[in-house]
N, CA, C and O of each residue as an XYZ file, in Angstrom:
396
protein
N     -34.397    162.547    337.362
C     -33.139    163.085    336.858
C     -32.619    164.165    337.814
O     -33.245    165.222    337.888
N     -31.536    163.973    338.537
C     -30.864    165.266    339.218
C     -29.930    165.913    338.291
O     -29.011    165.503    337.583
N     -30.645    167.449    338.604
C     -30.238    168.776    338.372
C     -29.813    169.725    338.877
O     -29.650    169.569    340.087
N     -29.419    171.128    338.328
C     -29.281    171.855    339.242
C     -29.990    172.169    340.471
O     -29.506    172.443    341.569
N     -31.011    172.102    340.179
C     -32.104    172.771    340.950
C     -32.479    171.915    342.091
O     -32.944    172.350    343.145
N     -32.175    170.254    341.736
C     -31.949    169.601    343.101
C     -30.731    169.917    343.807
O     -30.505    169.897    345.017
N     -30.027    170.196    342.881
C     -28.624    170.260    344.152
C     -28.631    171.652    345.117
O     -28.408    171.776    346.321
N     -28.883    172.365    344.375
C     -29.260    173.519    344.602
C     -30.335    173.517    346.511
O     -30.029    174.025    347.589
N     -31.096    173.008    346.243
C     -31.631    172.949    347.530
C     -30.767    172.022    348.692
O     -31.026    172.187    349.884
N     -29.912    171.216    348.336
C     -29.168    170.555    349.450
C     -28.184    171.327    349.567
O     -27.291    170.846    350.265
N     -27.898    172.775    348.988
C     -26.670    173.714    349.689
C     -26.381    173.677    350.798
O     -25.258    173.515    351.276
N     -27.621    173.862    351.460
C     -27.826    174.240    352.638
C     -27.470    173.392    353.741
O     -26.787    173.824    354.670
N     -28.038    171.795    353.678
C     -27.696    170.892    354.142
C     -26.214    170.618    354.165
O     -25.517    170.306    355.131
N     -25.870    170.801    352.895
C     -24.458    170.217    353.032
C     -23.667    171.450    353.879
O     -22.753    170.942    354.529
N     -23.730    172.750    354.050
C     -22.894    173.556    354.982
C     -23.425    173.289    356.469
O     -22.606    173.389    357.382
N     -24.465    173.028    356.698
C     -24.490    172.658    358.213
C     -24.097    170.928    358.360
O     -24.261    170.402    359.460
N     -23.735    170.355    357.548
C     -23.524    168.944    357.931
C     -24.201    168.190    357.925
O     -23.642    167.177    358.347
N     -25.322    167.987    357.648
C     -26.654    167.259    357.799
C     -26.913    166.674    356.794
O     -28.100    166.432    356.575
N     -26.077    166.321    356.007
C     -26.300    165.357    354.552
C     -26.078    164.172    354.947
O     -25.183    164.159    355.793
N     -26.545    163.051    354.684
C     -25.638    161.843    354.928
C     -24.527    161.553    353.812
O     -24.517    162.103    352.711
N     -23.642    160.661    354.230
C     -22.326    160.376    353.757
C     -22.775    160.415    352.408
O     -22.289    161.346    351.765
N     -23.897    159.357    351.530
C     -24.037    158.943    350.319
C     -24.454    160.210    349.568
O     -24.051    160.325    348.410
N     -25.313    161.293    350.165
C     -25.965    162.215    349.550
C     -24.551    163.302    349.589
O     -24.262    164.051    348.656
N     -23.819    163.195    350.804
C     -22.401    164.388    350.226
C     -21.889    163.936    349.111
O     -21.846    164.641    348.102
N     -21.365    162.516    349.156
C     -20.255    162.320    347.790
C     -21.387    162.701    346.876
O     -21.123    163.609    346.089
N     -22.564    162.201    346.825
C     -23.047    163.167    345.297
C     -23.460    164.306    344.897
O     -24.165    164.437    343.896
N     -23.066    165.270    345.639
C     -23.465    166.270    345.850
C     -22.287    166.710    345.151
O     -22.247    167.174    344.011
N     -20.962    166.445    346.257
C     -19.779    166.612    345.575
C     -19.280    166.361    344.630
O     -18.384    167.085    344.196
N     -19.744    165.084    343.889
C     -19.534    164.561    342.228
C     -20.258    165.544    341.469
O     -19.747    165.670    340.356
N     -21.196    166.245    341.639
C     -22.423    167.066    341.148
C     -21.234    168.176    340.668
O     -20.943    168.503    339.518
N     -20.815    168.508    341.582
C     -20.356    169.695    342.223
C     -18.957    169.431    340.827
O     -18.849    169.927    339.706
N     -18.194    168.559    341.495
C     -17.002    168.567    340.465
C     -16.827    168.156    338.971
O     -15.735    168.110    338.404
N     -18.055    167.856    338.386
C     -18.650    166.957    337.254
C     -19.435    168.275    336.545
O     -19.688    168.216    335.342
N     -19.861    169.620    337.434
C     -20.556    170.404    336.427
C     -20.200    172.120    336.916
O     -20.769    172.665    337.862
N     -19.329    172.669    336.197
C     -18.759    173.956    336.018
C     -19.511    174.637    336.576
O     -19.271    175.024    337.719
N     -20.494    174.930    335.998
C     -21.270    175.943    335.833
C     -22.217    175.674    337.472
O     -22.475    176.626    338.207
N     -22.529    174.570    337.726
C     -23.249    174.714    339.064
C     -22.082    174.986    340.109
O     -22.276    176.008    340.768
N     -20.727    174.188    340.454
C     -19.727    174.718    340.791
C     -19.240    176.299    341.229
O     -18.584    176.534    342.243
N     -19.649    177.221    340.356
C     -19.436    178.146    340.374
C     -20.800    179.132    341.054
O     -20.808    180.206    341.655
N     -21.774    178.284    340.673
C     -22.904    178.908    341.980
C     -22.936    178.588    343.380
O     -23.506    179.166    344.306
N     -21.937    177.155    343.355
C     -21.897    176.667    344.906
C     -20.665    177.502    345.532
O     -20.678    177.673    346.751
N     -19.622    178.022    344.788
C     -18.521    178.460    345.055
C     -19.072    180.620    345.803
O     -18.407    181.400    346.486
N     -20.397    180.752    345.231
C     -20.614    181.772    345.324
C     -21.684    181.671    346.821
O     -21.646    182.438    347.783
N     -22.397    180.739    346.668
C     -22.962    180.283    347.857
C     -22.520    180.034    349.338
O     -23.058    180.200    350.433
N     -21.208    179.526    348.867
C     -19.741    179.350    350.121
C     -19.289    180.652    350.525
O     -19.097    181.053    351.673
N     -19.120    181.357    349.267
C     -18.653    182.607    350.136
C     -19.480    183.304    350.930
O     -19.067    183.934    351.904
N     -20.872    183.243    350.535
C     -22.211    184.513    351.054
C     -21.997    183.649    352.684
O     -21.669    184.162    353.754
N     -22.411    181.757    352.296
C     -22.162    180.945    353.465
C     -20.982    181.884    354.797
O     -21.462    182.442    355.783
N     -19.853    181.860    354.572
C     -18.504    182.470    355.219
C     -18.527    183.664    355.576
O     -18.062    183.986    356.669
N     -19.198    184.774    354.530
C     -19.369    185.906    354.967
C     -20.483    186.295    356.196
O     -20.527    187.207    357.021
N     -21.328    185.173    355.901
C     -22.484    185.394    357.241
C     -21.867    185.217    358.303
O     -21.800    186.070    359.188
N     -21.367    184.152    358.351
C     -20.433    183.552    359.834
C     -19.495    184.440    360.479
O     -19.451    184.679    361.686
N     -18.804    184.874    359.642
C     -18.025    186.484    360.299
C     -18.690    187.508    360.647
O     -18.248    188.055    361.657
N     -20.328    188.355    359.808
C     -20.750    188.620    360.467
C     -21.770    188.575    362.409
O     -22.279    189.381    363.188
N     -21.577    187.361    362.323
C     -22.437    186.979    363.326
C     -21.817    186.778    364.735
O     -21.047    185.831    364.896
N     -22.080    187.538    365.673
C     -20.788    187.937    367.032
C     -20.574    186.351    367.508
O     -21.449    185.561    367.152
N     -19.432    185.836    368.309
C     -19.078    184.848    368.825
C     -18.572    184.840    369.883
O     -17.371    184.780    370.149
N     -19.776    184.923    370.817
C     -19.377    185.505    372.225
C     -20.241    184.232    373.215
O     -21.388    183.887    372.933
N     -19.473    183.656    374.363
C     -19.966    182.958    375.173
C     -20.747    183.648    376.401
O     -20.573    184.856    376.241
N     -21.476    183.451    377.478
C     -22.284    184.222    378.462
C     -21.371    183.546    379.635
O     -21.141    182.338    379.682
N     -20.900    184.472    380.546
C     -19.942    184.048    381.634
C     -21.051    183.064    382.523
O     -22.210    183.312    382.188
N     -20.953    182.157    383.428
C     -21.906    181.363    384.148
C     -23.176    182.518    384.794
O     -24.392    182.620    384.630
N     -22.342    183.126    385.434
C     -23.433    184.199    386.545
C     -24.547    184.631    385.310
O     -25.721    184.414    385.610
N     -24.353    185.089    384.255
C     -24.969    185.769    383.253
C     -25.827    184.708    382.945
O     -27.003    184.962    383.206
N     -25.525    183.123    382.271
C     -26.341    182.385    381.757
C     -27.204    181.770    382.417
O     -28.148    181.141    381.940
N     -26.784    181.991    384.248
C     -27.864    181.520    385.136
C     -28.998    182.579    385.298
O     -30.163    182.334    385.613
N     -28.482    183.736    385.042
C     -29.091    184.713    385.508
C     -30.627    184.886    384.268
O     -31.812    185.172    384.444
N     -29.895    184.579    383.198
C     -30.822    184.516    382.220
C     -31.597    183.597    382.240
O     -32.716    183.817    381.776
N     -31.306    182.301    382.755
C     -32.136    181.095    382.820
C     -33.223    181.409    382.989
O     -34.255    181.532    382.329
N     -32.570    181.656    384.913
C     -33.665    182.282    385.915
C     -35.076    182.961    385.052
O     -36.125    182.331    384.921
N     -34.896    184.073    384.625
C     -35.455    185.297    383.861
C     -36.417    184.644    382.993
O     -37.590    185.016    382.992
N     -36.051    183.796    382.329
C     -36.546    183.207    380.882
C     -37.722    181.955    381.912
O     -38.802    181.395    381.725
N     -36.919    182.008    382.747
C     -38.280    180.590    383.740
C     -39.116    181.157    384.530
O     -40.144    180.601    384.916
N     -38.849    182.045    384.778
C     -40.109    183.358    385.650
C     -41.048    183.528    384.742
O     -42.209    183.122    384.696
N     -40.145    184.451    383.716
C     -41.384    184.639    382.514
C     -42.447    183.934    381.799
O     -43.445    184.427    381.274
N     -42.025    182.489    381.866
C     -42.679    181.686    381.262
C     -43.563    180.958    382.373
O     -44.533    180.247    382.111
N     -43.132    181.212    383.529
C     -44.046    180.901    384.737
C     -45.408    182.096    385.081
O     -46.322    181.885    385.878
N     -45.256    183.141    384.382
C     -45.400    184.467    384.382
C     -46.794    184.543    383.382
O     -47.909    185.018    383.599
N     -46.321    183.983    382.411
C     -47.259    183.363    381.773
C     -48.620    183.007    381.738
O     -49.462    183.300    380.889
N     -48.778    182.064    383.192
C     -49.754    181.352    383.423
C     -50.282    181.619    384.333
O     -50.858    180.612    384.747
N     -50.561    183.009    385.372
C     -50.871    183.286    386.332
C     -51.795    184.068    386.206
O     -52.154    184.556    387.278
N     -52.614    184.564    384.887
C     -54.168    184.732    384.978
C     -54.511    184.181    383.442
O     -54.425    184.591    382.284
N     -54.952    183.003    384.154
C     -55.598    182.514    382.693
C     -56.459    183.114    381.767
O     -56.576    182.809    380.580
N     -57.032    183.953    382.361
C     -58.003    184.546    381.295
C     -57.464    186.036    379.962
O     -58.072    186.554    379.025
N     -55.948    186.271    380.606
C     -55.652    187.191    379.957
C     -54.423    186.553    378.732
O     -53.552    185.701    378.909
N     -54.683    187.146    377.791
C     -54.145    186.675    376.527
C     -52.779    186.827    376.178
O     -52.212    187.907    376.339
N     -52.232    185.876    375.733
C     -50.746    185.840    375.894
C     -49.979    186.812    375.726
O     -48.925    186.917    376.353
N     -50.368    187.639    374.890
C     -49.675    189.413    374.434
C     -49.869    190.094    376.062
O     -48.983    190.684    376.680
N     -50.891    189.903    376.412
C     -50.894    190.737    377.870
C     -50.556    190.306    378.838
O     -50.551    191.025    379.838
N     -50.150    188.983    378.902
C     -49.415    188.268    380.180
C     -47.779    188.786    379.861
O     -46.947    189.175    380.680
N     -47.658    188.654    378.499
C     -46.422    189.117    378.320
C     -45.589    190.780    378.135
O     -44.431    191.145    378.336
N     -46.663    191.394    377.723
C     -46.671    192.675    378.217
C     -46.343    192.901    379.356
O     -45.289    193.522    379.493
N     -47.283    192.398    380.880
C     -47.682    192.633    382.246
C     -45.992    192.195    382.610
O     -45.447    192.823    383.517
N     -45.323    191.276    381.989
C     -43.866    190.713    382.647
C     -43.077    191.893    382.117
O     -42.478    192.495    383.009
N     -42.940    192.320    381.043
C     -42.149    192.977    380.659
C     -41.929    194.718    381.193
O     -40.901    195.394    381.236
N     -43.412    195.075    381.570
C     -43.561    196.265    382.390
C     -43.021    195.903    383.765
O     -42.675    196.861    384.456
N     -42.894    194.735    384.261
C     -42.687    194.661    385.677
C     -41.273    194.736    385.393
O     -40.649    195.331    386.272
N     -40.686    194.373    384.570
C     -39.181    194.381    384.044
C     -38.198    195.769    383.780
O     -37.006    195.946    384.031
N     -39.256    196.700    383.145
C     -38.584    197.915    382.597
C     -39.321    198.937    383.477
O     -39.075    200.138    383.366
């Protein structure tokens, strides 16, 4: 029997898109067929919307996203250059060479 409490967990799915077609329309019949869950999804949408405005929307100019590449492929090359020392201290040892 679907309930709230199933629909309830496909919130989530359905705001990132990841429902398939058959599981949206019933989600959405769910949705328009029962008030009272309606009005928790309607509250869910907004918290949904309000996150998204909080969250900055900024692209990295090329020089920057290469530059970071770079950085992020050292480090992880950085990594593996004394095997015997443990990943907290390989990663430590990069980050002191950094700051």
């Amino acid at each position: 029997m679907m309930n709230h409490e199933h629909f309830s967990r496909k919130i989530a799915s359905y705001f990132d898109g990841t429902l398939r077609d058959s599981e949206k329309t019933e989600f959405e019949a769910y949705v328009g067929t029962h008030s009272d869950f309606a009005e928790f999804f309607r509250k869910k949408e907004a918290e949904q919307n309000s996150l998204k405005l909080r969250v900055p929307n900024f692209a990295l100019d090329n020089d920057t996203a290469e530059r970071l590449e770079g950085e992020v492929r050292e480090a992880i090359n950085n990594l593996f250059k004394n095997d015997d020392a443990k990943l907290s201290e390989r990663l430590g040892s990069w980050l002191k060479e950094r700051l």
